[in-house]
mmCIF file of C-alpha atoms in Angstrom:
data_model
loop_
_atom_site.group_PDB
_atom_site.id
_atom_site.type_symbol
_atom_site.label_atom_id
_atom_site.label_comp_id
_atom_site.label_asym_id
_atom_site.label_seq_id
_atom_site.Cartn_x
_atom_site.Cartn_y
_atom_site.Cartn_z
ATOM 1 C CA UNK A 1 19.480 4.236 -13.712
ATOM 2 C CA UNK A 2 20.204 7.225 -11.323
ATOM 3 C CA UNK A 3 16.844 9.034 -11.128
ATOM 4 C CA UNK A 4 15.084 11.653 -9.072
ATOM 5 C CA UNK A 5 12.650 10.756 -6.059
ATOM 6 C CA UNK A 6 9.619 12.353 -7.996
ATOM 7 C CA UNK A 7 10.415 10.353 -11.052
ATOM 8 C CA UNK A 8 10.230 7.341 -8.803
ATOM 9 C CA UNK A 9 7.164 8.280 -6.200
ATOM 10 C CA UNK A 10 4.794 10.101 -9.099
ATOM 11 C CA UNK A 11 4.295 6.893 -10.590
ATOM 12 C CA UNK A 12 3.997 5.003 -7.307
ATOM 13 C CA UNK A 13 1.085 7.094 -6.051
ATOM 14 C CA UNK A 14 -0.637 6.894 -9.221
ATOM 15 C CA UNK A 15 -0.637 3.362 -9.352
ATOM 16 C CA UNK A 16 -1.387 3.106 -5.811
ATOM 17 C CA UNK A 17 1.819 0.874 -4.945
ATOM 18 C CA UNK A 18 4.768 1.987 -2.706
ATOM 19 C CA UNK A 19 8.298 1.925 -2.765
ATOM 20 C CA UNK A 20 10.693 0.899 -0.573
ATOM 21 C CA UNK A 21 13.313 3.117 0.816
ATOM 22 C CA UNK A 22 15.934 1.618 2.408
ATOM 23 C CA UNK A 23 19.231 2.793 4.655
ATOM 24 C CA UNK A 24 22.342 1.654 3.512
ATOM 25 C CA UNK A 25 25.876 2.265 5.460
ATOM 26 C CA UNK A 26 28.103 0.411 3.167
ATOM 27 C CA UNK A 27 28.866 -1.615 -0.110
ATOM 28 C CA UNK A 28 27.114 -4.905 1.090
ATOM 29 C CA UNK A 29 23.826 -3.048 2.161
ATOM 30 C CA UNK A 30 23.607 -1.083 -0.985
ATOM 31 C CA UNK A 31 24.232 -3.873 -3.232
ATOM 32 C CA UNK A 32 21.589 -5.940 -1.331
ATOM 33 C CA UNK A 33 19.335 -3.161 -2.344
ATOM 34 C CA UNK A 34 19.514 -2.625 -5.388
ATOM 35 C CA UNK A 35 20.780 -6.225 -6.993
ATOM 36 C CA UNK A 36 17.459 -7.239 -5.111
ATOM 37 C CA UNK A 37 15.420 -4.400 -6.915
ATOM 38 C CA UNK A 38 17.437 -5.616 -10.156
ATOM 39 C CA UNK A 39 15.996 -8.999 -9.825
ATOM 40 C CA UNK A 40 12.339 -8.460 -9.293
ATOM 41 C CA UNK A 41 12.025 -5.655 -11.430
ATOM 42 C CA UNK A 42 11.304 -2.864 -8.329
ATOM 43 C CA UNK A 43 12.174 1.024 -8.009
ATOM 44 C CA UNK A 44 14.374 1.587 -5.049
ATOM 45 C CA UNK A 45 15.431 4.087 -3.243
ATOM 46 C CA UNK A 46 18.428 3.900 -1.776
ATOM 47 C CA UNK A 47 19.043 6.456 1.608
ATOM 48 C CA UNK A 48 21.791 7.967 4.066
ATOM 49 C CA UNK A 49 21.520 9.187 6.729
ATOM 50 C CA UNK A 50 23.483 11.933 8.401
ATOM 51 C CA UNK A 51 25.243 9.474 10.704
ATOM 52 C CA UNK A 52 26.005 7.641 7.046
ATOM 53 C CA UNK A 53 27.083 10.449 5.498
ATOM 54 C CA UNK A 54 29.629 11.170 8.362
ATOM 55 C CA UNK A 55 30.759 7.073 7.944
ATOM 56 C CA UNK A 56 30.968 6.414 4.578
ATOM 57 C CA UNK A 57 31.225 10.135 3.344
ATOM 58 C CA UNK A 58 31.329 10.633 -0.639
ATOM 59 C CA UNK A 59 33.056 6.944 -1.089
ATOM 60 C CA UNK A 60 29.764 5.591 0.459
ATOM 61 C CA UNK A 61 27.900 7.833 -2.171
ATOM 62 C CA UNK A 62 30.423 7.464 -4.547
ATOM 63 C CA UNK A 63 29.350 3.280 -4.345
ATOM 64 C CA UNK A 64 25.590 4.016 -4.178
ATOM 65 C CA UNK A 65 26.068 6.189 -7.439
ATOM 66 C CA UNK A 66 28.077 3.626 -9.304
ATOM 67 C CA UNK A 67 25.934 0.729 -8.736
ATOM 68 C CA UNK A 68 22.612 2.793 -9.632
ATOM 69 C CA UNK A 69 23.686 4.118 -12.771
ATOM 70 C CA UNK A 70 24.552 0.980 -13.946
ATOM 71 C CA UNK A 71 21.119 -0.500 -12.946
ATOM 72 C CA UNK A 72 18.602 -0.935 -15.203
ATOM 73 C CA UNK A 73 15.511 -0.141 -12.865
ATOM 74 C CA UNK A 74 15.153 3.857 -11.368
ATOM 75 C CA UNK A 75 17.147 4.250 -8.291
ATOM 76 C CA UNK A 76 17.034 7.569 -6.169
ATOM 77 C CA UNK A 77 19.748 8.307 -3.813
ATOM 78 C CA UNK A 78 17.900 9.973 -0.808
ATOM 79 C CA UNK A 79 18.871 11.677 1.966
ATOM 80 C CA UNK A 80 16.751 10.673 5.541
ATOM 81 C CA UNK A 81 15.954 13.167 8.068
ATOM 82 C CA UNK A 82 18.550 16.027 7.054
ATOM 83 C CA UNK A 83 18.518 18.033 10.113
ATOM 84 C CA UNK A 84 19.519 21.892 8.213
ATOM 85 C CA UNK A 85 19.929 23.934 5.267
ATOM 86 C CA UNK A 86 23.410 22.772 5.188
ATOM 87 C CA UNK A 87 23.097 19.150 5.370
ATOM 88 C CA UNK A 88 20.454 19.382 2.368
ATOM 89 C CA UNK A 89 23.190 21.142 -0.386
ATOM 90 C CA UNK A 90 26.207 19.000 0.862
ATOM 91 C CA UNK A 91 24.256 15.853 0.201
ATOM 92 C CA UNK A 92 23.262 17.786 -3.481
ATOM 93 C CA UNK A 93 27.025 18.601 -3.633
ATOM 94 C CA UNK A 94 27.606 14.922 -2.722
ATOM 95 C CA UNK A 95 25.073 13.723 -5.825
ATOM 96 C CA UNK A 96 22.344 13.184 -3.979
ATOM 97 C CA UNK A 97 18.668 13.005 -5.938
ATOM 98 C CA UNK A 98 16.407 13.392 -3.345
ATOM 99 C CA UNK A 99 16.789 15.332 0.207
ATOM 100 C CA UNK A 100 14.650 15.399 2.734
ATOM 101 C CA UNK A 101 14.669 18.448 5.453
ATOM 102 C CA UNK A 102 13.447 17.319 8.833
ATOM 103 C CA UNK A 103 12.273 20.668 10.812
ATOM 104 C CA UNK A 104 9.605 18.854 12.196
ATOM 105 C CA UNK A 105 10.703 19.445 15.688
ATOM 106 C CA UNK A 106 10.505 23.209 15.017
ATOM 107 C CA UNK A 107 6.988 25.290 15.161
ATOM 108 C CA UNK A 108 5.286 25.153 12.126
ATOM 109 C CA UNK A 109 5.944 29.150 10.757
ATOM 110 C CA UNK A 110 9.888 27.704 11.092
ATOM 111 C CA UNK A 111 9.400 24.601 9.725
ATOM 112 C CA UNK A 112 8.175 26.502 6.330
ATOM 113 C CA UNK A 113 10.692 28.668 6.193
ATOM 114 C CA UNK A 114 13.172 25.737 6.509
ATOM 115 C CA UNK A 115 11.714 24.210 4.145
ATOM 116 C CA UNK A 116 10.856 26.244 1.767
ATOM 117 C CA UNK A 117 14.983 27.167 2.006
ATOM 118 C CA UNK A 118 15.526 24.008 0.781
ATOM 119 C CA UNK A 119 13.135 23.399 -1.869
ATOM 120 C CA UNK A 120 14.336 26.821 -3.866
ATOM 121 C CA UNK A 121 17.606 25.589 -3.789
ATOM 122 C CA UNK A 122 16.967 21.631 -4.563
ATOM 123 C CA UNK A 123 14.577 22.518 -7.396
ATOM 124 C CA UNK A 124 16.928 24.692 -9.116
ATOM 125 C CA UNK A 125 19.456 21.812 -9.030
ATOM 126 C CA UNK A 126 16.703 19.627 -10.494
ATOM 127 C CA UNK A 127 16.449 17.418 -6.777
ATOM 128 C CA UNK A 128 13.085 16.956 -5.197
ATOM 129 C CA UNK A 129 12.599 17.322 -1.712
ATOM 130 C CA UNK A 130 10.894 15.737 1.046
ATOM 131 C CA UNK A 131 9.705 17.009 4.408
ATOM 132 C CA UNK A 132 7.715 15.998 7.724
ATOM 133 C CA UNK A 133 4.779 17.592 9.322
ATOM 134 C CA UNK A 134 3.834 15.888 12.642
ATOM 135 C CA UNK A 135 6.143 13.935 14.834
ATOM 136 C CA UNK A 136 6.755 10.243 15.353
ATOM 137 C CA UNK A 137 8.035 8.633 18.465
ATOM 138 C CA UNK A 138 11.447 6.198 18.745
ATOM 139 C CA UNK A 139 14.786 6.684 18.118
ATOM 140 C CA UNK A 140 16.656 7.038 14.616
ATOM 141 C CA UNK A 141 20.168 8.266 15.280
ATOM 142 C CA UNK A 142 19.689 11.698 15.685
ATOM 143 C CA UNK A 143 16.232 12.050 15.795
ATOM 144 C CA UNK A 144 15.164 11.128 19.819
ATOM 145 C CA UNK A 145 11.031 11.777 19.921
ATOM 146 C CA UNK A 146 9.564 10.843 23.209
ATOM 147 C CA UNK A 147 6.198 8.940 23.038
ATOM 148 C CA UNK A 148 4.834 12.065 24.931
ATOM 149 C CA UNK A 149 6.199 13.806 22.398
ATOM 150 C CA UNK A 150 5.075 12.877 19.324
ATOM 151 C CA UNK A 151 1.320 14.025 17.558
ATOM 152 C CA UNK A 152 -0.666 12.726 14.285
ATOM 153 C CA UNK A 153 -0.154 14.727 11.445
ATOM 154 C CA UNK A 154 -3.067 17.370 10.960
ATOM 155 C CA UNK A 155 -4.807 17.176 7.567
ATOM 156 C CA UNK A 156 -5.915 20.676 7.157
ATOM 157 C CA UNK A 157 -2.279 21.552 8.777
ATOM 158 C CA UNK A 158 -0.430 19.433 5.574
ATOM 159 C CA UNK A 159 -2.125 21.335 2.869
ATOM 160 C CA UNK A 160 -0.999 24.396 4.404
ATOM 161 C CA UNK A 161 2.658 23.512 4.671
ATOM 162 C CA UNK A 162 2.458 21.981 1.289
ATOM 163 C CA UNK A 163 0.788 25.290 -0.345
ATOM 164 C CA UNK A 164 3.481 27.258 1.200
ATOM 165 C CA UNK A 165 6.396 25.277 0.714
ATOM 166 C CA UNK A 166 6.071 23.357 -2.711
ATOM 167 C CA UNK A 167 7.508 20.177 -1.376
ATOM 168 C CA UNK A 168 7.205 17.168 -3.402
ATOM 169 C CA UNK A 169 6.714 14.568 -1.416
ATOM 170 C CA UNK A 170 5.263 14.723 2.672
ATOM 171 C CA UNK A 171 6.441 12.236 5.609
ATOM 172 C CA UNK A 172 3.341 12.230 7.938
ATOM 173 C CA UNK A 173 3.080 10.384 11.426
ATOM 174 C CA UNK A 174 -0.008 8.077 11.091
ATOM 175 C CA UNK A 175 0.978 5.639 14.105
ATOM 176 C CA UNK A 176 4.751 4.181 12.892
ATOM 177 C CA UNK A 177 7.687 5.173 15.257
ATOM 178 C CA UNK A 178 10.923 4.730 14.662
ATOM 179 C CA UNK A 179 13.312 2.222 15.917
ATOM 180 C CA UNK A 180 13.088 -1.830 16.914
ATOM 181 C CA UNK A 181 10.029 -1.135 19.258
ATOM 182 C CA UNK A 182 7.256 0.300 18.225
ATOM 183 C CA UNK A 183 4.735 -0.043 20.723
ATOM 184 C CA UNK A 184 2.945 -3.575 22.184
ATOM 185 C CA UNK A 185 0.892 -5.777 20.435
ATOM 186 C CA UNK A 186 -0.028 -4.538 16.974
ATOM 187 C CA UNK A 187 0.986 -0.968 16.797
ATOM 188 C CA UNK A 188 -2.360 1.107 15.482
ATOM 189 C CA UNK A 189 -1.837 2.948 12.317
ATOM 190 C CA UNK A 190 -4.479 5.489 11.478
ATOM 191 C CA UNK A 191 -5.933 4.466 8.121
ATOM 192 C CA UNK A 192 -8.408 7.350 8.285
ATOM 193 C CA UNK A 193 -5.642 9.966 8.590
ATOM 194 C CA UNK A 194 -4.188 8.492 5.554
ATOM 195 C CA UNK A 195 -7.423 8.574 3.522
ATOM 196 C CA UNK A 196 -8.238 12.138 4.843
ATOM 197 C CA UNK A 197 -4.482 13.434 3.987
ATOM 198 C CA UNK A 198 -4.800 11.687 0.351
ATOM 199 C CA UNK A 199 -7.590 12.854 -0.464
ATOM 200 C CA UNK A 200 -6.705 16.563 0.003
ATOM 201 C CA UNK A 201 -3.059 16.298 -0.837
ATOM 202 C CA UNK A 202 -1.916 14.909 -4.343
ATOM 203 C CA UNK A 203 1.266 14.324 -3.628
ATOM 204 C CA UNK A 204 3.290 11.197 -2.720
ATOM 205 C CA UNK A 205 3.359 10.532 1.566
ATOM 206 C CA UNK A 206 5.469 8.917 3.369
ATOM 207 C CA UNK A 207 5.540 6.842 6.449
ATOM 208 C CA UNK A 208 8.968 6.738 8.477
ATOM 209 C CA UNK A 209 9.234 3.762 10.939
ATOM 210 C CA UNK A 210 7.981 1.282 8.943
ATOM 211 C CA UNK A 211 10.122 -1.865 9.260
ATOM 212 C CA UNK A 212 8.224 -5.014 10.386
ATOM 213 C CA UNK A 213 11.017 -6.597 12.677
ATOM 214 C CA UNK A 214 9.526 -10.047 11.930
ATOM 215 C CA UNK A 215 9.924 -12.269 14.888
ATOM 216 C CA UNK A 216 11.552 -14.893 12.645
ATOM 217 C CA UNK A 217 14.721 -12.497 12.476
ATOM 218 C CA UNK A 218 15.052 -11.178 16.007
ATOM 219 C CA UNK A 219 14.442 -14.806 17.361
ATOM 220 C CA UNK A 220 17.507 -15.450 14.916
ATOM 221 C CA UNK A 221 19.246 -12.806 16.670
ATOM 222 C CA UNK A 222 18.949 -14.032 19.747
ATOM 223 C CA UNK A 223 19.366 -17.567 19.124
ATOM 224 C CA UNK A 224 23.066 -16.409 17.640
ATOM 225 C CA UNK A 225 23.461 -14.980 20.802
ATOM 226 C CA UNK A 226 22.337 -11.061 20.623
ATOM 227 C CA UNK A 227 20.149 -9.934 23.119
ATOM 228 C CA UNK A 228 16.943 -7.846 21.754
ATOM 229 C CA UNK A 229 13.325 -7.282 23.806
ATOM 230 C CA UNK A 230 10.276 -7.558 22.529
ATOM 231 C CA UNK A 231 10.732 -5.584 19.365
ATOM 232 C CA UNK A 232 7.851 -5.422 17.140
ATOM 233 C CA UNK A 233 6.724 -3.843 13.506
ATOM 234 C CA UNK A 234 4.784 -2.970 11.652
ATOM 235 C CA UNK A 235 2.161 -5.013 9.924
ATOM 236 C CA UNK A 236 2.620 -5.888 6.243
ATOM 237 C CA UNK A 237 -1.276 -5.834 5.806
ATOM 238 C CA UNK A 238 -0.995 -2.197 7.648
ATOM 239 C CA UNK A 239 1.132 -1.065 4.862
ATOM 240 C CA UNK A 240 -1.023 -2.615 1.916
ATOM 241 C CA UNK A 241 -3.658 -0.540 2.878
ATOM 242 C CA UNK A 242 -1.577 2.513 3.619
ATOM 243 C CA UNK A 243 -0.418 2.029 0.044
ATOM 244 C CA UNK A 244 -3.630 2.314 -1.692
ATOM 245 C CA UNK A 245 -4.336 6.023 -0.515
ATOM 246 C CA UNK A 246 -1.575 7.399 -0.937
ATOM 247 C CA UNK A 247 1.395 6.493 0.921
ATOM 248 C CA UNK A 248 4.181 5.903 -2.260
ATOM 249 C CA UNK A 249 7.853 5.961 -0.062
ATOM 250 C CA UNK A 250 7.690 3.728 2.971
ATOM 251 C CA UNK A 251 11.293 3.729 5.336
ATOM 252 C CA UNK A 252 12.666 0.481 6.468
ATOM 253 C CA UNK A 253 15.973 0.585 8.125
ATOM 254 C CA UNK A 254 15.750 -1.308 11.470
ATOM 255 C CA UNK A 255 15.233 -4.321 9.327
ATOM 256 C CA UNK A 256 18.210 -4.426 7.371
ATOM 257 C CA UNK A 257 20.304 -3.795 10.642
ATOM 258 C CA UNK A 258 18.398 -6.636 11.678
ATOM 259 C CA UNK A 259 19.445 -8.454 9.279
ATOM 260 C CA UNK A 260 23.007 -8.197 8.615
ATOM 261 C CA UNK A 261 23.964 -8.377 11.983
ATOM 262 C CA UNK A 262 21.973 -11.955 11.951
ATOM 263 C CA UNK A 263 23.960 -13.285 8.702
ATOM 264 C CA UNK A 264 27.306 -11.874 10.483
ATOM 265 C CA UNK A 265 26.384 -13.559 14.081
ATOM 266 C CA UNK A 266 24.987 -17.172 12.149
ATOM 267 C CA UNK A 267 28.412 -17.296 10.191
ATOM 268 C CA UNK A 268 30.528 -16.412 13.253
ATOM 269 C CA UNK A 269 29.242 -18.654 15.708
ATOM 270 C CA UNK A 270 29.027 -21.208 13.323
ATOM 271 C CA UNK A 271 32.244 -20.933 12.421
ATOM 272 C CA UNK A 272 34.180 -19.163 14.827
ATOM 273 C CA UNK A 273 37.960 -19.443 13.105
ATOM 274 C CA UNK A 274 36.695 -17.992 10.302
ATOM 275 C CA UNK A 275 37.813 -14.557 9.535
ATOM 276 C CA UNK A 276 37.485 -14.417 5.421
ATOM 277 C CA UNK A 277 35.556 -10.741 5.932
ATOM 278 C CA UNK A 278 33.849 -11.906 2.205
ATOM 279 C CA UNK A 279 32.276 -15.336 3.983
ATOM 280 C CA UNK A 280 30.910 -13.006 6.991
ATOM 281 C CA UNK A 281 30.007 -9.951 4.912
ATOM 282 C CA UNK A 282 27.948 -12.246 2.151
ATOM 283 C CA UNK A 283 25.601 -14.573 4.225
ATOM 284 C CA UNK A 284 24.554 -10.906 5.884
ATOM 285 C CA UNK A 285 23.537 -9.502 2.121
ATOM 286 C CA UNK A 286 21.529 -12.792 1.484
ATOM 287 C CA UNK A 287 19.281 -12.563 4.561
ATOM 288 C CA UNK A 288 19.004 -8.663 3.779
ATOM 289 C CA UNK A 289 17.965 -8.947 0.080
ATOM 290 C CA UNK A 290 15.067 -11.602 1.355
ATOM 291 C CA UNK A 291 13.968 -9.145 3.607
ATOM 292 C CA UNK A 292 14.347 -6.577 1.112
ATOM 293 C CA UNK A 293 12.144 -9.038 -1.704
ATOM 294 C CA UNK A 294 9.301 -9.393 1.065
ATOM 295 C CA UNK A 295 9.260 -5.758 1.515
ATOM 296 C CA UNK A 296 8.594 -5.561 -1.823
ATOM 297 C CA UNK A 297 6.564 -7.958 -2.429
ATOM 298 C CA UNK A 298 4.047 -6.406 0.538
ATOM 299 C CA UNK A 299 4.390 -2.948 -0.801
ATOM 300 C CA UNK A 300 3.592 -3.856 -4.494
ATOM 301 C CA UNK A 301 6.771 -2.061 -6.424
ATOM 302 C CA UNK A 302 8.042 -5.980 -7.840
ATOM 303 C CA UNK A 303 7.647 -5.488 -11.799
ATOM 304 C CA UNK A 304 6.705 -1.949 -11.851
ATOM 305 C CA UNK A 305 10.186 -1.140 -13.509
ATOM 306 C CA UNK A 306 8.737 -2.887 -16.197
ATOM 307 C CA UNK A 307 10.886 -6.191 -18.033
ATOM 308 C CA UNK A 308 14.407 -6.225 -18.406
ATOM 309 C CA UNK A 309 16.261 -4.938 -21.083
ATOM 310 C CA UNK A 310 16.985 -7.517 -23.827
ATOM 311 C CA UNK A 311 20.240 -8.069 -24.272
ATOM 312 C CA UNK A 312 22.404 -7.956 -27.504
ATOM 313 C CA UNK A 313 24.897 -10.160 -28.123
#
């Protein structure tokens, strides 16, 4: 079923569980998704980007739409870092759910008033909204943050922008970065930031940059013959605890990329006459939808659409 972010996150912060929201660019991704959120019984939100939205345009929503209407767990088509006004109502135009509106790189007076654009205009269409206070470092298409660049959310700062914009749900930089490398070692994720911004704010966070990159799957990579550093994630205990105060929507794209481009290299070199685009294209959704499962399965969203319908014959 085709539902709003709120009616997906309000429930997830209550219960202290998050849910995965994961970038799709075409039919295989998105069915990964959500068959995968089908199976174990998970909400899902399904997002574009702005570089997806200028790929797949309203055919790629069009899919996303189709598929989640016909599921029988909540499904929220979201749109990730939205960079204006603009973007926000074409993606509503487009049937978007869920939008967020990333003025994050702006001062914070402008990044109200963007926001708070956005919001009046979402919530009279009935879409909730998500925006980001703070900056995190890495690279996401579009959004290029230098390391010297980016700054921990500031509690006391949050409530603010939340009293004055009525967002719904807040992306807050705790120590996740976007992109394949996020730092050396075990990148440091500021727990106590996340208690302190629970605790005054009841509304659902979320943490950006959170794909794990697990070493099984870029050693796959490379072993198929891609060529990747010494990417690392995000650890799944990391986002357990994040989970329990507070953070409900947690991003994961770099993973999926990951992934697909593994199942398409393992078939290929493998096989190397082969050029049936449905014996590339589905070994690539298999090795996404496990990835997708163990994100689940860390976060804590598997069964929380409750059983499946029965059916009637």
């Amino acid at each position: 079923m085709l539902v709003t972010g709120n009616d997906i996150l309000i429930p997830a912060r209550e219960g202290k569980y998050g849910v995965g929201a994961f970038n799709t660019n075409n039919m295989e991704i998105t069915q990964a998704i959500i068959h995968t959120a089908e199976r174990l019984r998970s909400p899902v939100i399904v997002q574009m980007s702005e570089g997806a939205v200028k790929y797949g345009g309203q055919d790629l929503a069009n899919i996303v739409i189709d598929i989640a209407t016909r599921a029988t767990v909540p499904v929220a088509l979201h749109l990730d870092h939205g960079s204006s006004y603009a973007s926000a109502l074409n993606a509503i135009k487009m049937g978007f759910t869920s939008v967020m509106i990333d003025a994050s790189h702006h001062s914070f007076q402008e990044n109200v008033h963007e926001t708070r654009r956005v919001v009046e205009a979402a919530h009279a269409m009935g879409i909730s909204v998500e925006a980001e206070i703070g900056r995190l470092g890495g690279v996401e298409e579009h959004v290029v943050v230098d390391e010297k660049d980016a700054f921990l959310t500031d509690p006391e700062e949050a409530v603010a922008f939340v009293d004055q914009t009525n967002v719904d749900y807040l992306a807050i930089a705790i120590g996740t970065s976007h992109g394949a490398y996020k730092g050396k070692g075990r990148p440091y994720i500021d727990q106590a930031r996340i208690v302190r911004i629970g605790e005054l704010l009841g509304i659902p966070l979320v943490a950006h940059g959170s794909s794990g990159v697990p070493a099984e799957i870029t050693q796959r990579f490379r072993d198929s013959g891609g060529e990747i550093g010494e990417a690392v994630g995000i650890a799944d205990e990391d986002l357990r605890e994040a989970c329990k105060h507070g953070i409900a929507k947690v991003n994961v794209d770099t993973d999926l990329r990951l992934a697909s481009t593994v199942g398409i290299r393992e078939i290929l070199q493998a096989s190397p006459k082969e050029f049936d685009p449905r014996k590339i294209f589905g070994p690539a959704r298999e090795v996404m939808s496990k990835i997708i499962e163990h994100k689940m399965g860390v976060l804590g969203s598997v069964g929380k659409a409750g059983p499946a319908p029965v059916q009637v014959r």
